[in-house]
PDB file of C-alpha atoms and ligand atoms in Angstrom:
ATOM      1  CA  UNK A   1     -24.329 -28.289   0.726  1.00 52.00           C
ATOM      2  CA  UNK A   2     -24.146 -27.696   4.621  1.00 72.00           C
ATOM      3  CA  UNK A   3     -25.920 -24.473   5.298  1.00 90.00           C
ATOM      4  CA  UNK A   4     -22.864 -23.945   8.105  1.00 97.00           C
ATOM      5  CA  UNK A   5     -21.261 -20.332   8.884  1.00 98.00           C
ATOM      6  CA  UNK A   6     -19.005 -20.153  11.266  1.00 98.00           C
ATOM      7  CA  UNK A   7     -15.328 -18.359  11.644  1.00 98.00           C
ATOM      8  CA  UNK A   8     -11.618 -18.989  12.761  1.00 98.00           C
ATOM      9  CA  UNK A   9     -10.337 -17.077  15.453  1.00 98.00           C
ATOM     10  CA  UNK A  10      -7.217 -17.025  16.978  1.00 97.00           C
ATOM     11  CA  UNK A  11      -3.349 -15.160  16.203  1.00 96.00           C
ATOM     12  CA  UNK A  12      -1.210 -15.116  13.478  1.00 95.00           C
ATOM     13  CA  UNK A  13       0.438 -18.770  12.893  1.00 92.00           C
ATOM     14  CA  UNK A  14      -2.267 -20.820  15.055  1.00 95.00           C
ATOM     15  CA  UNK A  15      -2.804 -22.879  11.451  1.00 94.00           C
ATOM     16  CA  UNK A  16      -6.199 -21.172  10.573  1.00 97.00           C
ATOM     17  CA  UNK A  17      -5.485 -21.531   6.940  1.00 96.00           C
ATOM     18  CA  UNK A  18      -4.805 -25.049   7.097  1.00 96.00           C
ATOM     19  CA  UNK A  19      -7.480 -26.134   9.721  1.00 98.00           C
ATOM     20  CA  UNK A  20     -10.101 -23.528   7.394  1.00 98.00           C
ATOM     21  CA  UNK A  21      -9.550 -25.819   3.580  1.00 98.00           C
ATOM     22  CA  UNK A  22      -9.873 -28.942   5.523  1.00 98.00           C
ATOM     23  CA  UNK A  23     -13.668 -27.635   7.397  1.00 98.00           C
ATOM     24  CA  UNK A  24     -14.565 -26.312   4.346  1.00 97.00           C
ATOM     25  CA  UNK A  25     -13.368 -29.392   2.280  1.00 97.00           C
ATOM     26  CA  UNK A  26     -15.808 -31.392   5.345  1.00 96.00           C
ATOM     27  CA  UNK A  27     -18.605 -28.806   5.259  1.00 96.00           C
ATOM     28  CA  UNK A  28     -18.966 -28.808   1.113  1.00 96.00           C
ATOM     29  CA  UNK A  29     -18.854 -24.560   1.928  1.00 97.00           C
ATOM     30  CA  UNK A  30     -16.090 -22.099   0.599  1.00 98.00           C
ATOM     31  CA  UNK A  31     -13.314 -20.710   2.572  1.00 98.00           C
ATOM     32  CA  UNK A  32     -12.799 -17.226   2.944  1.00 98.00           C
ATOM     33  CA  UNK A  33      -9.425 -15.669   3.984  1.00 98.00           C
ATOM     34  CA  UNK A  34      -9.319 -12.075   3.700  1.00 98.00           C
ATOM     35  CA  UNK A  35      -5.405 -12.535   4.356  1.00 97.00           C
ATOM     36  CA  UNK A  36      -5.096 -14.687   1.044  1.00 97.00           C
ATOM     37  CA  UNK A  37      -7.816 -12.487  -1.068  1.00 98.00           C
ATOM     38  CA  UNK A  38      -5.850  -9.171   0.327  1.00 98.00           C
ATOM     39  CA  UNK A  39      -2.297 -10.755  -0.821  1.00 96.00           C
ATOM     40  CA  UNK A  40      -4.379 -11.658  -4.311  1.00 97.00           C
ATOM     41  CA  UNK A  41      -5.184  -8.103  -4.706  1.00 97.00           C
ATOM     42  CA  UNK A  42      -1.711  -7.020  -4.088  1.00 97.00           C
ATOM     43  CA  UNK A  43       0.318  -9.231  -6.183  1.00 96.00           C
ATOM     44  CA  UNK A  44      -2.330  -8.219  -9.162  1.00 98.00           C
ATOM     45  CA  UNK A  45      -1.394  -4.529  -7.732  1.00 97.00           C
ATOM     46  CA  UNK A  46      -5.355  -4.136  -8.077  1.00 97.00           C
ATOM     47  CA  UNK A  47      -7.101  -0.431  -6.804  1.00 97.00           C
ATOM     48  CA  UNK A  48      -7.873  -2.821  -3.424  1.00 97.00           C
ATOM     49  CA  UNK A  49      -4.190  -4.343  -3.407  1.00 97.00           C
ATOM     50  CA  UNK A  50      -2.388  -0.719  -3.530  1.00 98.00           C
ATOM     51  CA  UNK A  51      -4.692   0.697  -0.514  1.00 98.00           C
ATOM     52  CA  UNK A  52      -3.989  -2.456   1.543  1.00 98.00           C
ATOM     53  CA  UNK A  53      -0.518  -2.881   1.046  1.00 97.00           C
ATOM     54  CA  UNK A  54       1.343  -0.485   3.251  1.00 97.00           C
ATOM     55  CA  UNK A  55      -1.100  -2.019   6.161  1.00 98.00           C
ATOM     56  CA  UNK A  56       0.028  -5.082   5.333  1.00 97.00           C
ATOM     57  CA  UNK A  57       3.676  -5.010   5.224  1.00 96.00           C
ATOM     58  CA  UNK A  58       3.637  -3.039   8.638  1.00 96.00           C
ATOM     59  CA  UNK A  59       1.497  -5.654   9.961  1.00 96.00           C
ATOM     60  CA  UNK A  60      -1.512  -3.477  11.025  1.00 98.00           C
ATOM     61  CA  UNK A  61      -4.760  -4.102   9.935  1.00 98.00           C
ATOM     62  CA  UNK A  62      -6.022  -3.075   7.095  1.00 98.00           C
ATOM     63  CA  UNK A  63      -9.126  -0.335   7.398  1.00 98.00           C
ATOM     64  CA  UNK A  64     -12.416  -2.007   8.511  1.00 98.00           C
ATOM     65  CA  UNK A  65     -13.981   0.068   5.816  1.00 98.00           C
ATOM     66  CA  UNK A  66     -11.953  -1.889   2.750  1.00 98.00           C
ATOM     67  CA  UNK A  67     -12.386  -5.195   4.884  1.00 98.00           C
ATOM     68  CA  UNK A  68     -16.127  -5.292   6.026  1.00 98.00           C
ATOM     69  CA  UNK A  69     -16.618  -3.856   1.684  1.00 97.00           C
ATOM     70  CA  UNK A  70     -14.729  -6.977   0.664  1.00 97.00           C
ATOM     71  CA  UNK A  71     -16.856  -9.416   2.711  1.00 98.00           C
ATOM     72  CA  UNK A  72     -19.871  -7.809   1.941  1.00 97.00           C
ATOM     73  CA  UNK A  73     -19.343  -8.778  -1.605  1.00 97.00           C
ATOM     74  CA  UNK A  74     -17.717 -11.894  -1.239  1.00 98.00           C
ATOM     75  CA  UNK A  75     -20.503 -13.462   1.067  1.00 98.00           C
ATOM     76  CA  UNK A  76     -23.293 -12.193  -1.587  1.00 96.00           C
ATOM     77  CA  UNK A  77     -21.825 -14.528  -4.191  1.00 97.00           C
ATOM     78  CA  UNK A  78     -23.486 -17.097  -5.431  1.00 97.00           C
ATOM     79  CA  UNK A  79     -21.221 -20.138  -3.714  1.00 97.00           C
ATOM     80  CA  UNK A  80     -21.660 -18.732  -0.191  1.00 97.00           C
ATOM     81  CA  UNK A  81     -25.576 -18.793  -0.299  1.00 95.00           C
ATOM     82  CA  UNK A  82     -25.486 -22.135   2.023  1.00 93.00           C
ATOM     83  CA  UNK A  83     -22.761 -21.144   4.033  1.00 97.00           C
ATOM     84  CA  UNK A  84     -19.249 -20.120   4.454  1.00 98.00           C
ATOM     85  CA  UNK A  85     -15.973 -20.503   6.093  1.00 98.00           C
ATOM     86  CA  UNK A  86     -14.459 -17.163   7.269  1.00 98.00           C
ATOM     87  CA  UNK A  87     -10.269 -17.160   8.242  1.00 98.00           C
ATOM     88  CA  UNK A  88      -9.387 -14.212   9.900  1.00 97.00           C
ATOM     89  CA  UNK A  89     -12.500 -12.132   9.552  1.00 98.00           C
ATOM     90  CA  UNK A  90     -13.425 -10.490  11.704  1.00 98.00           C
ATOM     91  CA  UNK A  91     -10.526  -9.245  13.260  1.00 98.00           C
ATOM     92  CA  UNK A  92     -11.919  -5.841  15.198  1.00 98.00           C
ATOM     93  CA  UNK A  93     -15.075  -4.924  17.172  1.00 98.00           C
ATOM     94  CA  UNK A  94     -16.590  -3.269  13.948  1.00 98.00           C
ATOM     95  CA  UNK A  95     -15.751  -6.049  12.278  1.00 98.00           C
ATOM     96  CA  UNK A  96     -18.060  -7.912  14.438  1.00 98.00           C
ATOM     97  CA  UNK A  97     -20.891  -5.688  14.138  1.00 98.00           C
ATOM     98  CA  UNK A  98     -20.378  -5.010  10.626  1.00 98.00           C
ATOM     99  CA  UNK A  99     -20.623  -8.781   9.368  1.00 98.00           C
ATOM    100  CA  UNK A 100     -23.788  -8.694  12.207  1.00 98.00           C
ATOM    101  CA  UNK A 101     -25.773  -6.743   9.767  1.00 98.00           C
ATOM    102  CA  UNK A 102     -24.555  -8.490   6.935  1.00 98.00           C
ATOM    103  CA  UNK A 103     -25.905 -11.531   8.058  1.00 97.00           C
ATOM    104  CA  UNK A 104     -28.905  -9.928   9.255  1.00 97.00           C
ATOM    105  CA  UNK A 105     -29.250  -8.573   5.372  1.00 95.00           C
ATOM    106  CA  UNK A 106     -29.525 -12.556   4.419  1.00 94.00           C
ATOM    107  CA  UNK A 107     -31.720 -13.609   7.191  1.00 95.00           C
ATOM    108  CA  UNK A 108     -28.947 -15.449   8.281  1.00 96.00           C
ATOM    109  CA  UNK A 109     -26.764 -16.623  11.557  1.00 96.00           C
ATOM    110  CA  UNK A 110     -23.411 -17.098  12.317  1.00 97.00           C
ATOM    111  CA  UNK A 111     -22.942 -21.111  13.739  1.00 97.00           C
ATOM    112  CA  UNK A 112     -19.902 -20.862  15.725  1.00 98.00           C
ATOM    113  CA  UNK A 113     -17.083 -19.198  16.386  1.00 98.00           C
ATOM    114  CA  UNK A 114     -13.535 -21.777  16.466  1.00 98.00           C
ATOM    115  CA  UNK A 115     -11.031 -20.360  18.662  1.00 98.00           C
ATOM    116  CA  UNK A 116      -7.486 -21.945  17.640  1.00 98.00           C
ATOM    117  CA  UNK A 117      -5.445 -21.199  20.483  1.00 97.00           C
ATOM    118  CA  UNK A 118      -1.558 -21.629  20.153  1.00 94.00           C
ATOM    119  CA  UNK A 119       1.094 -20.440  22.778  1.00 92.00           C
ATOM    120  CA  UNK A 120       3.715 -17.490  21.268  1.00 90.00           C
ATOM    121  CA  UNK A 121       6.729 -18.488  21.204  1.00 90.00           C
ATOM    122  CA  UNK A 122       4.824 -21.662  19.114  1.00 91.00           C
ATOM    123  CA  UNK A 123       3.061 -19.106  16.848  1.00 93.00           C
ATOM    124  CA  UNK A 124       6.614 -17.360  16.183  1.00 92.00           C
ATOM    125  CA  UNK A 125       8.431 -20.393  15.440  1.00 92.00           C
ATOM    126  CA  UNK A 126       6.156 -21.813  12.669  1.00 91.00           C
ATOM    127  CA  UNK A 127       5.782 -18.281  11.139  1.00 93.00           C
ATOM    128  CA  UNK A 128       9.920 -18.155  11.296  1.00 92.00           C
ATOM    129  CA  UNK A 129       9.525 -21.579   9.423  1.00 92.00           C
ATOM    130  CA  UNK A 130       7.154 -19.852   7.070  1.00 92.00           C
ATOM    131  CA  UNK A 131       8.828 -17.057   6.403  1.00 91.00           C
ATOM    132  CA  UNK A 132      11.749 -19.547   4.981  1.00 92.00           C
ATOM    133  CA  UNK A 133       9.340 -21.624   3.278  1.00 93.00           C
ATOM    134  CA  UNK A 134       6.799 -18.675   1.210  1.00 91.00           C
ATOM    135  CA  UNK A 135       9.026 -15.689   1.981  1.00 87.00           C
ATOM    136  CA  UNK A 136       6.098 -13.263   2.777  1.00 88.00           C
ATOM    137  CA  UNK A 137       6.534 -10.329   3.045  1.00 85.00           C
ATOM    138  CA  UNK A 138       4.963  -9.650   7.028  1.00 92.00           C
ATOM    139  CA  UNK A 139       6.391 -13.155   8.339  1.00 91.00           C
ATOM    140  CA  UNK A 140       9.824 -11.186   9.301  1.00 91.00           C
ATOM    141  CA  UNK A 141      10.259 -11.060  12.924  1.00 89.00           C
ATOM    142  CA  UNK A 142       9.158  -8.045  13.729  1.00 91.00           C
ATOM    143  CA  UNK A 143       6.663  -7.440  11.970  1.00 94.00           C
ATOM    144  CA  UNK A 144       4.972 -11.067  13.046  1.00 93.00           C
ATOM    145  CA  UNK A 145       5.577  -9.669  17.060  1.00 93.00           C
ATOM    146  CA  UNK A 146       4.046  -6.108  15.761  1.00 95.00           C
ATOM    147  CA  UNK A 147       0.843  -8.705  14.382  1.00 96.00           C
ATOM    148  CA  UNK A 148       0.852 -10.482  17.828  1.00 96.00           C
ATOM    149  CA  UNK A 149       0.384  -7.268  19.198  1.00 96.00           C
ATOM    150  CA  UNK A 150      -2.338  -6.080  17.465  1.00 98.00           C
ATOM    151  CA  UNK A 151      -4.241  -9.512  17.238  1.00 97.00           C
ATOM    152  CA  UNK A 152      -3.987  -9.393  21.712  1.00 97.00           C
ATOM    153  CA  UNK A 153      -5.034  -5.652  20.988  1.00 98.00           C
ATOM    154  CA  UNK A 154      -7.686  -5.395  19.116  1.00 98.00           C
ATOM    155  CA  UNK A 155      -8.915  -9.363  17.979  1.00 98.00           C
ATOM    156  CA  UNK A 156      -8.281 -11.369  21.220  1.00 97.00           C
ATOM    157  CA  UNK A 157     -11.108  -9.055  22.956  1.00 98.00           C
ATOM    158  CA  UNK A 158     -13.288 -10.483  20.233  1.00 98.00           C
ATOM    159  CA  UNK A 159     -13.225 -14.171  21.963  1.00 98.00           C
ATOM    160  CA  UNK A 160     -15.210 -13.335  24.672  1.00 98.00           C
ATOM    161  CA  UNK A 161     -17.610 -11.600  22.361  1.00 98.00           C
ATOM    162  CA  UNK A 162     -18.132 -14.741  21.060  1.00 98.00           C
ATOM    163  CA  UNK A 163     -18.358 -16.870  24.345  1.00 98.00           C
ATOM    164  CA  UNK A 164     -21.407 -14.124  25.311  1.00 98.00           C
ATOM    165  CA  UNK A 165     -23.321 -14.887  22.354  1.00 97.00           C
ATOM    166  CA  UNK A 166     -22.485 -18.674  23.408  1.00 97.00           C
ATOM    167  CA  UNK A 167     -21.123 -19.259  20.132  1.00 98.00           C
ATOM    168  CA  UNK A 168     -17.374 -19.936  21.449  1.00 98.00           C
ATOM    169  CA  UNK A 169     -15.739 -23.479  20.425  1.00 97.00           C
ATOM    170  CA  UNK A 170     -12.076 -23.123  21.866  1.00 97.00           C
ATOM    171  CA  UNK A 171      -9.442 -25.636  20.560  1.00 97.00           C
ATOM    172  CA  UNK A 172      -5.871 -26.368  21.213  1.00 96.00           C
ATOM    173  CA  UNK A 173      -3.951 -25.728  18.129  1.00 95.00           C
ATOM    174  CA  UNK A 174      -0.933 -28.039  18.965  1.00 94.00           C
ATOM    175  CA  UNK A 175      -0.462 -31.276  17.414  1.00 94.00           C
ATOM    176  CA  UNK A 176      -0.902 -33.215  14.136  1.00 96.00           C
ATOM    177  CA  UNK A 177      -3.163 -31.258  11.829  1.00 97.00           C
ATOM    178  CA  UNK A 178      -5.314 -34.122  11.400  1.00 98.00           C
ATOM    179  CA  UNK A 179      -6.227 -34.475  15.113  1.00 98.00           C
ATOM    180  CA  UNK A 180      -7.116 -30.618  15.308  1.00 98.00           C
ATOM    181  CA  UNK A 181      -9.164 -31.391  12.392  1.00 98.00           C
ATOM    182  CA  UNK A 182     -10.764 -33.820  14.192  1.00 98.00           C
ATOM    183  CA  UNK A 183     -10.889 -32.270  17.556  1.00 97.00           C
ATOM    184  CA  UNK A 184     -12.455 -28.982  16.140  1.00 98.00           C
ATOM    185  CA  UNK A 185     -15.273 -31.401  14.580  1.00 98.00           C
ATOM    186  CA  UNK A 186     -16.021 -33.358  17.334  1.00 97.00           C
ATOM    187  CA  UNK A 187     -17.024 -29.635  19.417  1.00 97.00           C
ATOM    188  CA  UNK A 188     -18.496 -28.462  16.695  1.00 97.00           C
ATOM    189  CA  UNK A 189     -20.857 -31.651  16.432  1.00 97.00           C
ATOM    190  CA  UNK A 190     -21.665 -31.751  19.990  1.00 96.00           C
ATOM    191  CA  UNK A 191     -22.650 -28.192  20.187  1.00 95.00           C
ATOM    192  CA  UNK A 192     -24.900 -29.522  17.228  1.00 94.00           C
ATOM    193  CA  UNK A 193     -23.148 -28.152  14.016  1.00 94.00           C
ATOM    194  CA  UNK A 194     -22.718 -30.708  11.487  1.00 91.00           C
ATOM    195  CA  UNK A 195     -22.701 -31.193   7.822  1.00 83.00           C
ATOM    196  CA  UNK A 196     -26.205 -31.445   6.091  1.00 75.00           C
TER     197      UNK A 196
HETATM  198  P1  LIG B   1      -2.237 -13.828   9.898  1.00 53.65           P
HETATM  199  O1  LIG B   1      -3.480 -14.381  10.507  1.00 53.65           O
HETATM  200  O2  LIG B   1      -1.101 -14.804   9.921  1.00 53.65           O
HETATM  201  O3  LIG B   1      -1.870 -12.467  10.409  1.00 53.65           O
HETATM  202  P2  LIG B   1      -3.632 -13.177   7.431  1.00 53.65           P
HETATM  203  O4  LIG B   1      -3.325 -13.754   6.095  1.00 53.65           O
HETATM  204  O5  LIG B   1      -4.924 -13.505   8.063  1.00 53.65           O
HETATM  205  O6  LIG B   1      -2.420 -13.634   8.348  1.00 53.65           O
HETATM  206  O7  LIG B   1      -3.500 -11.590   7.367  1.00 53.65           O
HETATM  207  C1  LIG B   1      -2.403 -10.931   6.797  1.00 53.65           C
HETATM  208  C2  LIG B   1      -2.626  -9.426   6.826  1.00 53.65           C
HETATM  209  O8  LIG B   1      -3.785  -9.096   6.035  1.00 53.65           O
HETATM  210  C3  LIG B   1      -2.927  -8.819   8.193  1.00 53.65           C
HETATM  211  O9  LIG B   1      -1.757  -8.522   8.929  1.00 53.65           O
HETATM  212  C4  LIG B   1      -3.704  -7.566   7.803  1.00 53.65           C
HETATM  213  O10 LIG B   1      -2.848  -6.541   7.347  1.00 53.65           O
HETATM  214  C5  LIG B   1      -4.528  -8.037   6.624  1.00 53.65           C
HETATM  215  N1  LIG B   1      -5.867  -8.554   7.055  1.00 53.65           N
HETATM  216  C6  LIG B   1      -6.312  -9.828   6.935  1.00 53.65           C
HETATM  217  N2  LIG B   1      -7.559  -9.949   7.434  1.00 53.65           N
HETATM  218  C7  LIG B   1      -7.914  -8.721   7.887  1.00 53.65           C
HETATM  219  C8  LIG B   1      -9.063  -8.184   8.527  1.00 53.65           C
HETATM  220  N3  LIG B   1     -10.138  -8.955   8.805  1.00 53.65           N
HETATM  221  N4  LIG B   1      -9.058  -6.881   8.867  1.00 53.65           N
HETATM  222  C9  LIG B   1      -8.010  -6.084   8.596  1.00 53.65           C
HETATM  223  N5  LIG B   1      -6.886  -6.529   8.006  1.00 53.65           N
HETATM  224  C10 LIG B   1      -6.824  -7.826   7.645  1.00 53.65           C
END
Protein backbone atom coordinates (compact mmCIF):
# COMPACT_ATOMS: atom_id res chain seq x y z
CA UNK A 1 0.00 0.00 0.00
CA UNK A 2 1.75 3.27 -1.35
CA UNK A 3 -0.55 6.11 -0.59
CA UNK A 4 0.72 7.50 -4.32
CA UNK A 5 -1.74 9.46 -6.84
CA UNK A 6 -0.44 10.62 -9.63
CA UNK A 7 -1.58 10.58 -13.58
CA UNK A 8 -0.30 9.82 -17.22
CA UNK A 9 -0.28 12.47 -19.56
CA UNK A 10 0.65 12.60 -22.91
CA UNK A 11 -1.20 11.64 -26.74
CA UNK A 12 -2.73 8.81 -28.03
CA UNK A 13 -0.02 5.85 -28.60
CA UNK A 14 2.81 7.38 -26.18
CA UNK A 15 2.41 3.69 -24.25
CA UNK A 16 0.40 5.09 -21.22
CA UNK A 17 -1.36 1.84 -20.84
CA UNK A 18 1.63 -0.14 -20.73
CA UNK A 19 3.94 2.25 -18.68
CA UNK A 20 0.38 2.74 -16.18
CA UNK A 21 0.09 -1.62 -15.17
CA UNK A 22 3.75 -1.65 -14.68
CA UNK A 23 3.63 1.81 -11.92
CA UNK A 24 0.77 0.46 -10.56
CA UNK A 25 2.15 -3.19 -10.44
CA UNK A 26 5.46 -1.02 -8.53
CA UNK A 27 3.21 1.25 -6.46
CA UNK A 28 0.82 -1.84 -5.01
CA UNK A 29 -2.19 1.00 -6.29
CA UNK A 30 -4.88 0.31 -9.07
CA UNK A 31 -4.79 1.61 -12.51
CA UNK A 32 -7.41 3.56 -13.88
CA UNK A 33 -7.98 4.02 -17.67
CA UNK A 34 -11.09 5.66 -18.50
CA UNK A 35 -10.21 4.57 -22.24
CA UNK A 36 -10.33 0.76 -21.16
CA UNK A 37 -13.43 1.23 -18.54
CA UNK A 38 -15.29 3.38 -21.50
CA UNK A 39 -14.53 0.42 -24.16
CA UNK A 40 -15.86 -2.04 -21.08
CA UNK A 41 -19.02 -0.18 -21.01
CA UNK A 42 -19.45 -0.34 -24.68
CA UNK A 43 -18.77 -3.83 -25.52
CA UNK A 44 -21.39 -4.68 -22.47
CA UNK A 45 -23.56 -1.95 -24.56
CA UNK A 46 -24.21 -0.63 -20.84
CA UNK A 47 -26.57 2.92 -20.38
CA UNK A 48 -22.70 4.54 -20.02
CA UNK A 49 -21.33 2.47 -23.14
CA UNK A 50 -24.30 3.66 -25.60
CA UNK A 51 -23.81 7.55 -24.57
CA UNK A 52 -20.02 7.23 -25.07
CA UNK A 53 -19.85 5.41 -28.09
CA UNK A 54 -20.49 7.74 -30.96
CA UNK A 55 -17.64 10.03 -29.11
CA UNK A 56 -15.57 7.38 -29.26
CA UNK A 57 -15.58 6.07 -32.67
CA UNK A 58 -15.23 9.76 -33.98
CA UNK A 59 -12.40 10.15 -31.75
CA UNK A 60 -13.67 13.17 -29.70
CA UNK A 61 -13.89 13.12 -26.22
CA UNK A 62 -16.40 11.91 -24.51
CA UNK A 63 -18.57 14.67 -22.30
CA UNK A 64 -16.67 15.79 -19.14
CA UNK A 65 -19.96 15.34 -17.41
CA UNK A 66 -20.05 11.23 -18.06
CA UNK A 67 -16.14 11.28 -17.48
CA UNK A 68 -15.52 13.42 -14.26
CA UNK A 69 -19.20 10.99 -12.96
CA UNK A 70 -17.17 7.89 -13.76
CA UNK A 71 -14.07 8.92 -11.76
CA UNK A 72 -15.92 10.22 -9.09
CA UNK A 73 -17.15 6.78 -8.42
CA UNK A 74 -14.33 4.85 -9.35
CA UNK A 75 -11.82 6.78 -7.00
CA UNK A 76 -14.47 6.36 -3.96
CA UNK A 77 -14.00 2.60 -4.12
CA UNK A 78 -12.67 0.86 -1.65
CA UNK A 79 -9.12 -0.21 -3.55
CA UNK A 80 -8.26 3.42 -4.40
CA UNK A 81 -8.40 4.66 -0.69
CA UNK A 82 -4.33 4.66 -0.64
CA UNK A 83 -3.90 5.80 -3.96
CA UNK A 84 -4.39 5.44 -7.59
CA UNK A 85 -3.03 5.37 -11.01
CA UNK A 86 -5.04 7.52 -13.49
CA UNK A 87 -4.35 6.82 -17.68
CA UNK A 88 -5.78 9.36 -19.61
CA UNK A 89 -7.78 11.27 -17.07
CA UNK A 90 -7.92 14.13 -17.14
CA UNK A 91 -7.96 14.98 -20.56
CA UNK A 92 -9.68 18.77 -20.53
CA UNK A 93 -9.40 21.88 -18.31
CA UNK A 94 -12.65 20.78 -16.40
CA UNK A 95 -11.30 17.73 -16.11
CA UNK A 96 -8.61 19.22 -14.11
CA UNK A 97 -10.70 21.14 -11.87
CA UNK A 98 -13.25 18.61 -11.57
CA UNK A 99 -10.89 15.72 -10.16
CA UNK A 100 -9.44 19.07 -7.97
CA UNK A 101 -12.50 18.90 -5.89
CA UNK A 102 -12.65 15.36 -5.89
CA UNK A 103 -9.56 15.09 -4.24
CA UNK A 104 -10.28 17.91 -2.11
CA UNK A 105 -13.63 15.74 -1.05
CA UNK A 106 -10.93 12.99 0.36
CA UNK A 107 -8.55 15.34 1.91
CA UNK A 108 -6.33 14.25 -0.57
CA UNK A 109 -3.42 15.40 -3.23
CA UNK A 110 -2.48 14.58 -6.47
CA UNK A 111 1.63 13.39 -6.39
CA UNK A 112 2.66 14.00 -9.82
CA UNK A 113 1.77 14.42 -13.02
CA UNK A 114 4.04 11.88 -15.78
CA UNK A 115 4.22 13.46 -19.04
CA UNK A 116 5.05 10.60 -21.73
CA UNK A 117 6.13 12.49 -24.57
CA UNK A 118 6.42 10.65 -28.03
CA UNK A 119 7.04 12.39 -31.48
CA UNK A 120 3.84 11.87 -34.20
CA UNK A 121 4.72 10.25 -36.78
CA UNK A 122 6.06 7.61 -33.72
CA UNK A 123 2.61 7.82 -32.04
CA UNK A 124 0.91 7.00 -35.58
CA UNK A 125 3.03 4.19 -36.41
CA UNK A 126 2.53 2.08 -33.21
CA UNK A 127 -1.25 2.89 -33.25
CA UNK A 128 -1.13 1.65 -37.19
CA UNK A 129 0.58 -1.48 -35.56
CA UNK A 130 -2.26 -1.56 -33.09
CA UNK A 131 -4.87 -1.18 -35.11
CA UNK A 132 -3.56 -4.62 -36.91
CA UNK A 133 -2.91 -6.20 -33.73
CA UNK A 134 -6.59 -5.36 -31.46
CA UNK A 135 -8.52 -3.95 -34.42
CA UNK A 136 -10.15 -1.04 -32.43
CA UNK A 137 -12.38 0.57 -33.57
CA UNK A 138 -10.70 4.56 -33.31
CA UNK A 139 -7.04 3.23 -34.22
CA UNK A 140 -7.99 3.82 -38.13
CA UNK A 141 -6.00 6.54 -39.54
CA UNK A 142 -8.04 9.14 -39.40
CA UNK A 143 -9.62 8.97 -36.72
CA UNK A 144 -6.09 8.47 -34.61
CA UNK A 145 -4.91 12.11 -36.57
CA UNK A 146 -8.62 13.51 -35.58
CA UNK A 147 -7.39 12.19 -31.63
CA UNK A 148 -3.96 13.91 -32.16
CA UNK A 149 -5.82 16.84 -32.81
CA UNK A 150 -7.87 17.07 -30.06
CA UNK A 151 -5.26 15.74 -27.45
CA UNK A 152 -2.78 19.18 -28.91
CA UNK A 153 -6.29 20.96 -28.57
CA UNK A 154 -7.66 20.57 -25.65
CA UNK A 155 -5.10 18.01 -23.30
CA UNK A 156 -1.58 19.24 -24.31
CA UNK A 157 -2.57 22.79 -22.65
CA UNK A 158 -3.03 20.69 -19.55
CA UNK A 159 0.98 20.05 -19.25
CA UNK A 160 1.79 23.28 -18.30
CA UNK A 161 -1.04 23.25 -15.82
CA UNK A 162 0.77 20.76 -14.28
CA UNK A 163 4.39 22.25 -14.47
CA UNK A 164 2.60 25.51 -12.49
CA UNK A 165 1.47 23.48 -9.73
CA UNK A 166 5.20 22.01 -9.95
CA UNK A 167 3.84 18.69 -10.22
CA UNK A 168 5.27 18.05 -13.93
CA UNK A 169 7.64 14.81 -14.40
CA UNK A 170 8.29 14.84 -18.29
CA UNK A 171 9.68 11.59 -19.85
CA UNK A 172 10.77 10.47 -23.21
CA UNK A 173 8.54 7.75 -24.33
CA UNK A 174 11.01 6.13 -26.86
CA UNK A 175 12.78 3.05 -26.16
CA UNK A 176 12.47 -0.36 -24.44
CA UNK A 177 9.48 -0.33 -22.14
CA UNK A 178 11.51 -1.43 -19.37
CA UNK A 179 13.90 1.58 -19.43
CA UNK A 180 10.82 4.08 -19.51
CA UNK A 181 9.72 2.12 -16.64
CA UNK A 182 12.69 2.79 -15.07
CA UNK A 183 13.34 6.26 -16.20
CA UNK A 184 9.79 7.44 -15.09
CA UNK A 185 10.78 5.94 -11.49
CA UNK A 186 13.94 7.29 -11.09
CA UNK A 187 12.06 11.22 -11.54
CA UNK A 188 9.49 10.25 -9.70
CA UNK A 189 11.87 9.18 -6.70
CA UNK A 190 13.97 12.16 -6.87
CA UNK A 191 11.14 14.54 -6.80
CA UNK A 192 10.46 12.32 -3.60
CA UNK A 193 7.55 9.95 -4.69
CA UNK A 194 8.20 6.49 -3.85
CA UNK A 195 6.50 3.39 -2.77
CA UNK A 196 5.60 3.14 1.03
P1 LIG B 1 -5.87 7.07 -26.40
O1 LIG B 1 -5.11 7.69 -25.27
O2 LIG B 1 -5.02 6.18 -27.25
O3 LIG B 1 -6.68 8.06 -27.18
P2 LIG B 1 -7.86 5.99 -24.58
O4 LIG B 1 -8.14 4.55 -24.38
O5 LIG B 1 -7.27 6.76 -23.46
O6 LIG B 1 -6.92 6.04 -25.86
O7 LIG B 1 -9.19 6.74 -25.04
C1 LIG B 1 -10.02 6.26 -26.06
C2 LIG B 1 -11.25 7.16 -26.20
O8 LIG B 1 -12.01 7.12 -24.97
C3 LIG B 1 -10.97 8.64 -26.42
O9 LIG B 1 -10.75 8.96 -27.78
C4 LIG B 1 -12.24 9.27 -25.87
O10 LIG B 1 -13.32 9.17 -26.78
C5 LIG B 1 -12.56 8.40 -24.67
N1 LIG B 1 -11.93 8.92 -23.42
C6 LIG B 1 -10.97 8.31 -22.68
N2 LIG B 1 -10.63 9.07 -21.62
C7 LIG B 1 -11.38 10.19 -21.68
C8 LIG B 1 -11.49 11.37 -20.90
N3 LIG B 1 -10.74 11.55 -19.79
N4 LIG B 1 -12.36 12.32 -21.29
C9 LIG B 1 -13.14 12.17 -22.37
N5 LIG B 1 -13.08 11.09 -23.17
C10 LIG B 1 -12.22 10.10 -22.84
Amino acid sequence: MSNVRLLLIGPPGAGKGTQAARLAEHFGIPAISTGDIFRENVKNQTELGKKAQSYMDAGENVPDSLTNDLIHDRIAQPDCADGFLLDGYPRTAAQVEALEGMLAEQSATLDAAVELVADVEVVVNRLRQRAIEQGRSDDSEDVVRHRLGVYAEQTAPLIDVFRDKDLLVTVDGLGPIEDITERILGRLQAAGVVAS
